[in-house]
PDB file of C-alpha atoms in Angstrom:
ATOM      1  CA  UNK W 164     -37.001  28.715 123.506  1.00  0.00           C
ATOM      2  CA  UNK W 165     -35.524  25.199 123.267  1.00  0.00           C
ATOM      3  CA  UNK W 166     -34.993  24.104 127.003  1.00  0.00           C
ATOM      4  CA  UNK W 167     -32.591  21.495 128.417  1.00  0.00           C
ATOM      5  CA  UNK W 168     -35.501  19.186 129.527  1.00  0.00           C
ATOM      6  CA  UNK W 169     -36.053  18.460 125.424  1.00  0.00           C
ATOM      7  CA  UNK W 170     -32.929  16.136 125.924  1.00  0.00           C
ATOM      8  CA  UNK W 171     -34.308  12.436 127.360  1.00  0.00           C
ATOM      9  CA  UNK W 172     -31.279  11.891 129.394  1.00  0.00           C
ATOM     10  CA  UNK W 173     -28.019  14.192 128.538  1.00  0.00           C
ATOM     11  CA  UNK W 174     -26.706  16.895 126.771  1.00  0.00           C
ATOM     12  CA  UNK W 175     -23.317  18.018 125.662  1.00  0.00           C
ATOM     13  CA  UNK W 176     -21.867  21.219 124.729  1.00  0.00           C
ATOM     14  CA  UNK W 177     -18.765  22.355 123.075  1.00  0.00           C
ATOM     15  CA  UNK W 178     -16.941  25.894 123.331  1.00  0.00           C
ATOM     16  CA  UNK W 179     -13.980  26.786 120.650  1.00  0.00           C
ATOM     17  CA  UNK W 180     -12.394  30.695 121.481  1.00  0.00           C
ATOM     18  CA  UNK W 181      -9.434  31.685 119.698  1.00  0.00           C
ATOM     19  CA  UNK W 182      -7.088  30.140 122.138  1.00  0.00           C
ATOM     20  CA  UNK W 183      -8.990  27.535 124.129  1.00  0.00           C
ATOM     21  CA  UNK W 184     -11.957  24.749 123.814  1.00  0.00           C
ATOM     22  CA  UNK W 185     -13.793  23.149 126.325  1.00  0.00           C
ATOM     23  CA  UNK W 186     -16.902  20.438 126.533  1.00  0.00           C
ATOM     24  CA  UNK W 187     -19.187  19.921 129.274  1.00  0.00           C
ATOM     25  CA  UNK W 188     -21.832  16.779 129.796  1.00  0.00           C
ATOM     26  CA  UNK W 189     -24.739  17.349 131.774  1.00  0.00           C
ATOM     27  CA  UNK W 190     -27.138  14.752 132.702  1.00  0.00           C
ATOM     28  CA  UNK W 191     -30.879  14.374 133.756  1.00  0.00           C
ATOM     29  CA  UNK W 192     -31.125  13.058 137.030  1.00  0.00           C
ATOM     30  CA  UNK W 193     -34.832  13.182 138.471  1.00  0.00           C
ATOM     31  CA  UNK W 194     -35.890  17.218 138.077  1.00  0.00           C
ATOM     32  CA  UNK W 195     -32.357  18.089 138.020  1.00  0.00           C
ATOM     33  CA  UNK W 196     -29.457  18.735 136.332  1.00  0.00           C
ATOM     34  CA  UNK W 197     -25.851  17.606 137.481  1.00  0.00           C
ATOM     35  CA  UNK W 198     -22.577  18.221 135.443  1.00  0.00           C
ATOM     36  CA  UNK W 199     -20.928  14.769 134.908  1.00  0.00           C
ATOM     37  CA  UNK W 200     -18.062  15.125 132.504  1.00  0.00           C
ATOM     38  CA  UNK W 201     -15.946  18.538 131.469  1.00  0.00           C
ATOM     39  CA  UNK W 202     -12.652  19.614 130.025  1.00  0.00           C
ATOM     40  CA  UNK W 203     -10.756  22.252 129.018  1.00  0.00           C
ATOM     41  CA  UNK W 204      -7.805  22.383 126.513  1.00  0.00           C
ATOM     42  CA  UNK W 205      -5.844  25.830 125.915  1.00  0.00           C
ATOM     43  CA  UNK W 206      -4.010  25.889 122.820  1.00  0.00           C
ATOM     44  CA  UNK W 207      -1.704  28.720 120.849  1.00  0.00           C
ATOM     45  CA  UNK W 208      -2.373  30.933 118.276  1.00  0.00           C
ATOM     46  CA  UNK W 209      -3.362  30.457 114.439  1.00  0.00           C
ATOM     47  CA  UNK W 210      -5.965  27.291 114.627  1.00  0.00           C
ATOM     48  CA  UNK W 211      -9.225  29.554 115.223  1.00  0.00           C
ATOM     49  CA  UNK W 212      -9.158  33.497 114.382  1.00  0.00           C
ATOM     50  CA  UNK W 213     -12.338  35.355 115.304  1.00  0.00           C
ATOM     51  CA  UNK W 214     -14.420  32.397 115.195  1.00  0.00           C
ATOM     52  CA  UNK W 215     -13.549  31.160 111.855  1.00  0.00           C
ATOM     53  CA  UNK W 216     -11.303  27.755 110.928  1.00  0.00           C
ATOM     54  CA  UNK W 217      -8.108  28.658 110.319  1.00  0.00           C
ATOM     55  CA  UNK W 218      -6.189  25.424 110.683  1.00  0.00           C
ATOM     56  CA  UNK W 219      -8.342  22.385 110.061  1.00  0.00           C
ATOM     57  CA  UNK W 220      -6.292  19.250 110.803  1.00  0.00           C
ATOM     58  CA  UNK W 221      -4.824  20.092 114.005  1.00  0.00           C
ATOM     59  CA  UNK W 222      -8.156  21.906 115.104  1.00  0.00           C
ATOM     60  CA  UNK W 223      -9.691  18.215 114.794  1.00  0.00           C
ATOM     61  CA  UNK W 224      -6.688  16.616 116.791  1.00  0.00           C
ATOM     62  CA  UNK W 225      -7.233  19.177 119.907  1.00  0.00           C
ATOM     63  CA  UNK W 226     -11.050  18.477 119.433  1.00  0.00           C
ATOM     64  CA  UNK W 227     -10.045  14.472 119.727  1.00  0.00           C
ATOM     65  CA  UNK W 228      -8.124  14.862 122.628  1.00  0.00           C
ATOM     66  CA  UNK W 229     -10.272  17.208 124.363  1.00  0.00           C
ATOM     67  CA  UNK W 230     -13.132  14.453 124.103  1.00  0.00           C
ATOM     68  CA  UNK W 231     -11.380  11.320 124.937  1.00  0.00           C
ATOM     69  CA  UNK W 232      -9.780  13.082 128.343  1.00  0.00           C
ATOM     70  CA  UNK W 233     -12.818  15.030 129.651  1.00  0.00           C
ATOM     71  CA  UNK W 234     -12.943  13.831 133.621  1.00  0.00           C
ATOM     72  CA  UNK W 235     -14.375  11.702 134.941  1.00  0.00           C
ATOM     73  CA  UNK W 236     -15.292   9.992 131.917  1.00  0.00           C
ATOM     74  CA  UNK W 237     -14.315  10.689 128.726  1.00  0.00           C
ATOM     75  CA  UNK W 238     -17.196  12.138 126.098  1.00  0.00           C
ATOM     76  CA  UNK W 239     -18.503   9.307 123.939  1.00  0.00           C
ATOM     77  CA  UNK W 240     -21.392  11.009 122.542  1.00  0.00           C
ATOM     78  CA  UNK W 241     -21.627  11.811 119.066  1.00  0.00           C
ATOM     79  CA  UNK W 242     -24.368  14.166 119.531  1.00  0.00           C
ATOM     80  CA  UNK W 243     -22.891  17.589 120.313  1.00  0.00           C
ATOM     81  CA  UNK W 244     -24.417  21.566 120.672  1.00  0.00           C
ATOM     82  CA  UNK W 245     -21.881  24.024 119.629  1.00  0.00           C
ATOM     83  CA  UNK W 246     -21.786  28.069 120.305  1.00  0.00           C
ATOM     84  CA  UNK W 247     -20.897  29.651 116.790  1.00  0.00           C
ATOM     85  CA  UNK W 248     -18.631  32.655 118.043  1.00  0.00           C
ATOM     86  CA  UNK W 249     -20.344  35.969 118.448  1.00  0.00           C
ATOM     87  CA  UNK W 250     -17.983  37.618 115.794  1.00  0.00           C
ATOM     88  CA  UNK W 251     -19.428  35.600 113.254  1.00  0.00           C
ATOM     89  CA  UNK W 252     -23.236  36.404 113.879  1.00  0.00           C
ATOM     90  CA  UNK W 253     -24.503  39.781 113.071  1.00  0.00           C
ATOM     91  CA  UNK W 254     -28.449  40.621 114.373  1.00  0.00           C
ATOM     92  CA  UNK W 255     -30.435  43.939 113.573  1.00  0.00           C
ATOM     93  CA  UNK W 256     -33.953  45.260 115.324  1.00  0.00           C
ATOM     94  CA  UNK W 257     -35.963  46.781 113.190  1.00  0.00           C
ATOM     95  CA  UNK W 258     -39.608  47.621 112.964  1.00  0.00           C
ATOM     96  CA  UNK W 259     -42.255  48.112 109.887  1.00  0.00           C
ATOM     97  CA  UNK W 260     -46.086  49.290 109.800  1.00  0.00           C
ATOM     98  CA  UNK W 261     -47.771  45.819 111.009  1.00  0.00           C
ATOM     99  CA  UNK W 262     -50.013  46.397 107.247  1.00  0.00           C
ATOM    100  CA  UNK W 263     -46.385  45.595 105.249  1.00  0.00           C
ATOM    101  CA  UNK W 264     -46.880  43.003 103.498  1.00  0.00           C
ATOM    102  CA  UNK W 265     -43.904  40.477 101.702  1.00  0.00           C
ATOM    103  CA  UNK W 266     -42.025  41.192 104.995  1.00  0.00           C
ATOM    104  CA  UNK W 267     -39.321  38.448 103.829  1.00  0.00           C
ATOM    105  CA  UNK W 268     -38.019  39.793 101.265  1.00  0.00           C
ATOM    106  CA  UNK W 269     -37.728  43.492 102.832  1.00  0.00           C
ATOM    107  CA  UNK W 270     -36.061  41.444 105.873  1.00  0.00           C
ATOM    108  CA  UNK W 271     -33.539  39.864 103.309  1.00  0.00           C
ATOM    109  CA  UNK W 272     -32.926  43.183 101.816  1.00  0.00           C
ATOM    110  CA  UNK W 273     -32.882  45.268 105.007  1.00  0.00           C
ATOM    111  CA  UNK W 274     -30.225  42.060 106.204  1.00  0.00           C
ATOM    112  CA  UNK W 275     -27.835  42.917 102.990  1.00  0.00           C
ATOM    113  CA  UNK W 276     -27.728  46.493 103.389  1.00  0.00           C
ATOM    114  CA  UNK W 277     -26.674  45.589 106.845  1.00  0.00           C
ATOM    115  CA  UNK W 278     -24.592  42.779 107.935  1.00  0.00           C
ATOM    116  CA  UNK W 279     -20.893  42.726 106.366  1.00  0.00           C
ATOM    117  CA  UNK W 280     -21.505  39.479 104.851  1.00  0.00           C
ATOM    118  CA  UNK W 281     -21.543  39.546 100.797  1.00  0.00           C
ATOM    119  CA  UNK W 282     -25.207  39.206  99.718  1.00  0.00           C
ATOM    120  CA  UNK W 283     -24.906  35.358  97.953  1.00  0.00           C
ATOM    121  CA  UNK W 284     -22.800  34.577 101.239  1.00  0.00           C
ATOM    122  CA  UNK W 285     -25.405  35.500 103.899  1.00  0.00           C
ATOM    123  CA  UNK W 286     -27.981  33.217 105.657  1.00  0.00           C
ATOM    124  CA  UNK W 287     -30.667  34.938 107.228  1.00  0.00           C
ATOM    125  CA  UNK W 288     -33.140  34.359 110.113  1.00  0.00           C
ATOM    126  CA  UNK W 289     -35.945  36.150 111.201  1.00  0.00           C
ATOM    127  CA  UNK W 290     -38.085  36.231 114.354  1.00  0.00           C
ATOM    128  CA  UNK W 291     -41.080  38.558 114.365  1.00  0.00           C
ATOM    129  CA  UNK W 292     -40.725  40.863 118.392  1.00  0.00           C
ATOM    130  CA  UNK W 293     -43.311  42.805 120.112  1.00  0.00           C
ATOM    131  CA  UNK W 294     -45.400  45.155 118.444  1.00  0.00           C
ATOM    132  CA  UNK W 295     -44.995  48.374 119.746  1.00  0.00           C
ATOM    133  CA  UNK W 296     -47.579  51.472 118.272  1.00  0.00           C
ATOM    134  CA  UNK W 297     -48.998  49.374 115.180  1.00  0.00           C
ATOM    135  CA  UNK W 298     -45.319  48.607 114.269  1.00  0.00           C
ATOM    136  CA  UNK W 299     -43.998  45.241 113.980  1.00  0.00           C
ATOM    137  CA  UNK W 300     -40.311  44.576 115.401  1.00  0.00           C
ATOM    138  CA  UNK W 301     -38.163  42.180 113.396  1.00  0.00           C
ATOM    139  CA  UNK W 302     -34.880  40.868 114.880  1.00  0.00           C
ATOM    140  CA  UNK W 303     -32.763  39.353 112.046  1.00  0.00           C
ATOM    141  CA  UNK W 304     -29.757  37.424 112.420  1.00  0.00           C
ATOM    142  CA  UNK W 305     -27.376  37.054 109.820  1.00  0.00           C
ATOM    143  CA  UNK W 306     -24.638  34.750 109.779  1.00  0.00           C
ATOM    144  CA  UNK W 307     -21.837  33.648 106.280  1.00  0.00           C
ATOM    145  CA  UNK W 308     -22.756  30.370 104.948  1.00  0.00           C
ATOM    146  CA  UNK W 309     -18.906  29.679 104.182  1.00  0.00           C
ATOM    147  CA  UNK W 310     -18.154  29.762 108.218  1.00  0.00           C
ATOM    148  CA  UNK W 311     -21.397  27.490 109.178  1.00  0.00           C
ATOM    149  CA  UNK W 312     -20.067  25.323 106.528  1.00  0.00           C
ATOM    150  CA  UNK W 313     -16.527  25.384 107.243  1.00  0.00           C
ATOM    151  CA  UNK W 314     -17.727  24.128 111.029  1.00  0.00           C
ATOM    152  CA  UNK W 315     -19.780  21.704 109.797  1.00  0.00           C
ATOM    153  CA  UNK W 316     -17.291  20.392 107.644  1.00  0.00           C
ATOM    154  CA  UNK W 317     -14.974  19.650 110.203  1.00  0.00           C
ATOM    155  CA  UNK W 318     -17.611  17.980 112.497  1.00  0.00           C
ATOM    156  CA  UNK W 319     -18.280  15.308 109.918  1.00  0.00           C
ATOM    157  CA  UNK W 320     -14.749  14.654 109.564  1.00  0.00           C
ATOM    158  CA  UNK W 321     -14.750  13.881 113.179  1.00  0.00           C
ATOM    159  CA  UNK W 322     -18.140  12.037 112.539  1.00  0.00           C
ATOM    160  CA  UNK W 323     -19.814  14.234 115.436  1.00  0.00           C
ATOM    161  CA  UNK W 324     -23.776  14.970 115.021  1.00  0.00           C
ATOM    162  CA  UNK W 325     -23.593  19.133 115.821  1.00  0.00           C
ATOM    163  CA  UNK W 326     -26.037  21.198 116.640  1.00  0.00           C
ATOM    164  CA  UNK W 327     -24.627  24.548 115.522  1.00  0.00           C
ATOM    165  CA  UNK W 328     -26.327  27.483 117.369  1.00  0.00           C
ATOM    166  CA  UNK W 329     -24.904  31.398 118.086  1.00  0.00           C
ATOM    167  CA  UNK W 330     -23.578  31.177 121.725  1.00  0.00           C
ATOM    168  CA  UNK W 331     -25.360  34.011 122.441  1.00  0.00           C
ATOM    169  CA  UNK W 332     -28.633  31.805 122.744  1.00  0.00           C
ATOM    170  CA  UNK W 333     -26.580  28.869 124.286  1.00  0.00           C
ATOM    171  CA  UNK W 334     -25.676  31.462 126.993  1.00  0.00           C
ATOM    172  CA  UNK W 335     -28.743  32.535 127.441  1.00  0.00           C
ATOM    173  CA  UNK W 336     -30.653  28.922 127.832  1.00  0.00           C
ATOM    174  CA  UNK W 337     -27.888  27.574 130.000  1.00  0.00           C
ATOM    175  CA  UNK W 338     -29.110  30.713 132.396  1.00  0.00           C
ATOM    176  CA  UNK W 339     -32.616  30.160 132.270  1.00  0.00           C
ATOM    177  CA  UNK W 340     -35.415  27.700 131.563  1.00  0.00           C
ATOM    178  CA  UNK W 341     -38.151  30.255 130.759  1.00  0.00           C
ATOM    179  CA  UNK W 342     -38.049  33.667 129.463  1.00  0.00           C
ATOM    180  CA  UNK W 343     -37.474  36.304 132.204  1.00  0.00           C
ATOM    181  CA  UNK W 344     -39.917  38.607 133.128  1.00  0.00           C
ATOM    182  CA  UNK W 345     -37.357  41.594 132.662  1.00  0.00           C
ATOM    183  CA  UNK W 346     -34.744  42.468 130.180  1.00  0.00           C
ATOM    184  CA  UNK W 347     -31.075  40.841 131.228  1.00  0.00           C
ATOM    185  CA  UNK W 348     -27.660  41.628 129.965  1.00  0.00           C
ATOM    186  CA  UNK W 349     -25.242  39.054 129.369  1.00  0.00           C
ATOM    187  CA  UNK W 350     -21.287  39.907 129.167  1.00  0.00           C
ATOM    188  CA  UNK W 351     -19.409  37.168 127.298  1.00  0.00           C
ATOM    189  CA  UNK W 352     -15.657  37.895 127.579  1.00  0.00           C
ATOM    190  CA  UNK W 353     -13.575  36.116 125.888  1.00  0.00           C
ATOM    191  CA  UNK W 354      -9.751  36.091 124.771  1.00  0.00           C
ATOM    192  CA  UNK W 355      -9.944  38.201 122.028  1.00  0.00           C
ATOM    193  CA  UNK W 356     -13.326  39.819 122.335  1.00  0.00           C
ATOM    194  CA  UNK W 357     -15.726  41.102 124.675  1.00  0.00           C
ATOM    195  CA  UNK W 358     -19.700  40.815 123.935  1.00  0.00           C
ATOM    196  CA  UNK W 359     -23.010  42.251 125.455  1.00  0.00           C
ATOM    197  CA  UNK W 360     -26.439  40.689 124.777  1.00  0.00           C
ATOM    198  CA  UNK W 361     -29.567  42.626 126.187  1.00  0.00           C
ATOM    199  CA  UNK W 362     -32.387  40.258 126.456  1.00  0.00           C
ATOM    200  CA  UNK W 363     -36.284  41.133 126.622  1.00  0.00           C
ATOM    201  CA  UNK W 364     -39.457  38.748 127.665  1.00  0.00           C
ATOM    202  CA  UNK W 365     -39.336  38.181 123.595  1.00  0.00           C
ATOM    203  CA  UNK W 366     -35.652  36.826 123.393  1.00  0.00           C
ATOM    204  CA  UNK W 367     -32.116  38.967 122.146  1.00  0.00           C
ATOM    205  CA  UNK W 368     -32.889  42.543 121.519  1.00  0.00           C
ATOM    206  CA  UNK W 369     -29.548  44.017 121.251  1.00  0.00           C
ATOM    207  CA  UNK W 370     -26.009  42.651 120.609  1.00  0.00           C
ATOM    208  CA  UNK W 371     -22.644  44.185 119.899  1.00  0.00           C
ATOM    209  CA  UNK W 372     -19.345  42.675 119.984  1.00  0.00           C
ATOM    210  CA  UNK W 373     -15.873  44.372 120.800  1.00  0.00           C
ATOM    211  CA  UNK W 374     -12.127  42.784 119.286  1.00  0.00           C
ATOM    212  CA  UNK W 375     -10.616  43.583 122.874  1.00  0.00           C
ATOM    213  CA  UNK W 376     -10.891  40.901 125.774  1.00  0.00           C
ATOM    214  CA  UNK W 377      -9.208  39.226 127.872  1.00  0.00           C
ATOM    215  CA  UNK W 378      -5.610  38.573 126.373  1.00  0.00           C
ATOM    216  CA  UNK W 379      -5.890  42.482 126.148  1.00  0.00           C
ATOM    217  CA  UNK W 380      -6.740  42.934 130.139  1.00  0.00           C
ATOM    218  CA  UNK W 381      -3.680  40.665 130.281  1.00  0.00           C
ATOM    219  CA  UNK W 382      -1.145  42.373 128.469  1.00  0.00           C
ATOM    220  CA  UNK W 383      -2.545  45.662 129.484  1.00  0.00           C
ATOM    221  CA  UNK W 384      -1.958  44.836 133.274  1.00  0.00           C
ATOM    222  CA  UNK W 385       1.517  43.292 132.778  1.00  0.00           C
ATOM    223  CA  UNK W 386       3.001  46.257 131.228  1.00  0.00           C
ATOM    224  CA  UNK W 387       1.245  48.708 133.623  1.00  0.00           C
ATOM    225  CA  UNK W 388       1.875  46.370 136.764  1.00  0.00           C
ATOM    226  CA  UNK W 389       5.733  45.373 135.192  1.00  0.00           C
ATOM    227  CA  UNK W 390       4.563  41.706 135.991  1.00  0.00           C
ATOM    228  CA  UNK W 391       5.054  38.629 134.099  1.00  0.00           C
ATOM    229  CA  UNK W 392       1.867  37.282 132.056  1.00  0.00           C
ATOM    230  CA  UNK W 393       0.870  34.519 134.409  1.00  0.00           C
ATOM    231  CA  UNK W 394       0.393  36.777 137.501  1.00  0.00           C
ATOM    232  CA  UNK W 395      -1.467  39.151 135.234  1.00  0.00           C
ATOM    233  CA  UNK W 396      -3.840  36.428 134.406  1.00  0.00           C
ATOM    234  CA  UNK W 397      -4.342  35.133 137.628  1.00  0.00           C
ATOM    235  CA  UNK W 398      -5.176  38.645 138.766  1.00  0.00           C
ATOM    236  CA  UNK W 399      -8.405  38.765 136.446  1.00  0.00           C
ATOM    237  CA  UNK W 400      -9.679  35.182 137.958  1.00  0.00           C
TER     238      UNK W 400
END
């Protein structure tokens, strides 16, 4: 697991939901950590839609804005790590006798008969798990080449140096520095979707993600409640 301490002197992260971004710096000082610039920028429907570029030019003017006005200072980094969103990464556990041998290209084929990505569309990771009774657990993680590159793409218009990971992970190292000793769910709720990561000593075990979050909490308490929207939302913070 990639810790924060691999960074000499600062690290910043970027979060893009459906409806809202934000960017945090943190900064070394001595054996700690200390938050020294963040921002948050909320923005409408139609520019991101389940993780995924939608509109490209005015995504990169809200990405501008929300660097240069980040408090107290405004980010000047280049060097950035971004959460992919968890609708658009797909993992599997999966286990095989420990004797199988040209495990890659089962993995790749066990991958395409199971993520909803298109075959020639899919990029695939694998990380060998515990073995458990002389079988050999596989997690694969799956994720569409198109998205990674549409991301990408916009990050070099914007001449930012990303570090594209799921958010998932980024979740997960921002909570700890070492792997934990038992297994730990993480609930990421977001606007538009709601998702549960089970962790183990051996990193993400399980993962499953919902289209129902928080915009649906919202609306769902203003109609029962017969309150307006903003009360509704500050009732779930």
């Amino acid at each position: 697991m990639r810790k924060l301490s691999l960074f000499k002197h600062s690290a910043v992260g970027l979060n893009i939901t459906d409806r809202a971004m934000e960017v945090i710096r943190i900064s070394k000082e001595g054996d700690s950590f200390k938050v020294t610039s963040k921002n948050k920028l909320n923005f409408g429907k139609g520019l991101v839609e389940r993780g995924k570029v939608i509109q490209v030019d005015q995504l990169k003017e809200k990405i501008k804005i929300l660097l240069k006005t980040a408090k107290p200072h405004p980010n000047t980094e280049s060097t950035i790590v971004f959460g992919i969103a968890d609708e658009q990464v797909f993992n599997q556990l999966y286990r095989k006798p420990v004797t199988t041998h040209c495990y890659e290209k089962i993995n790749n084929r066990e991958a395409h008969h199971t993520f909803p990505i298109p075959p020639r569309d899919i990029n695939v990771s694998t990380k060998k798990m515990a073995i458990i009774n002389k079988q050999q657990e596989y997690l694969l993680t799956g994720v569409s080449k198109k998205t990674i590159l549409e991301w990408t793409s916009l990050f070099e218009q914007l001449e930012l140096n990303v570090h594209i990971h799921p958010k998932s992970y980024a979740i997960y190292r921002g909570l700890l520095q070492k792997a934990a000793a038992q297994a730990i769910a993480i609930i990421n709720f977001d606007i538009a979707s709601t998702a549960i990561h089970i962790f183990s000593e051996h990193g993400l075990h399980y993962s499953y993600v919902i289209n129902s979050g928080g915009e649906d909490v919202v609306n769902t308490l203003s109609e029962t409640l017969s309150v307006n929207h903003k009360k509704a939302e500050k009732m779930i913070h």
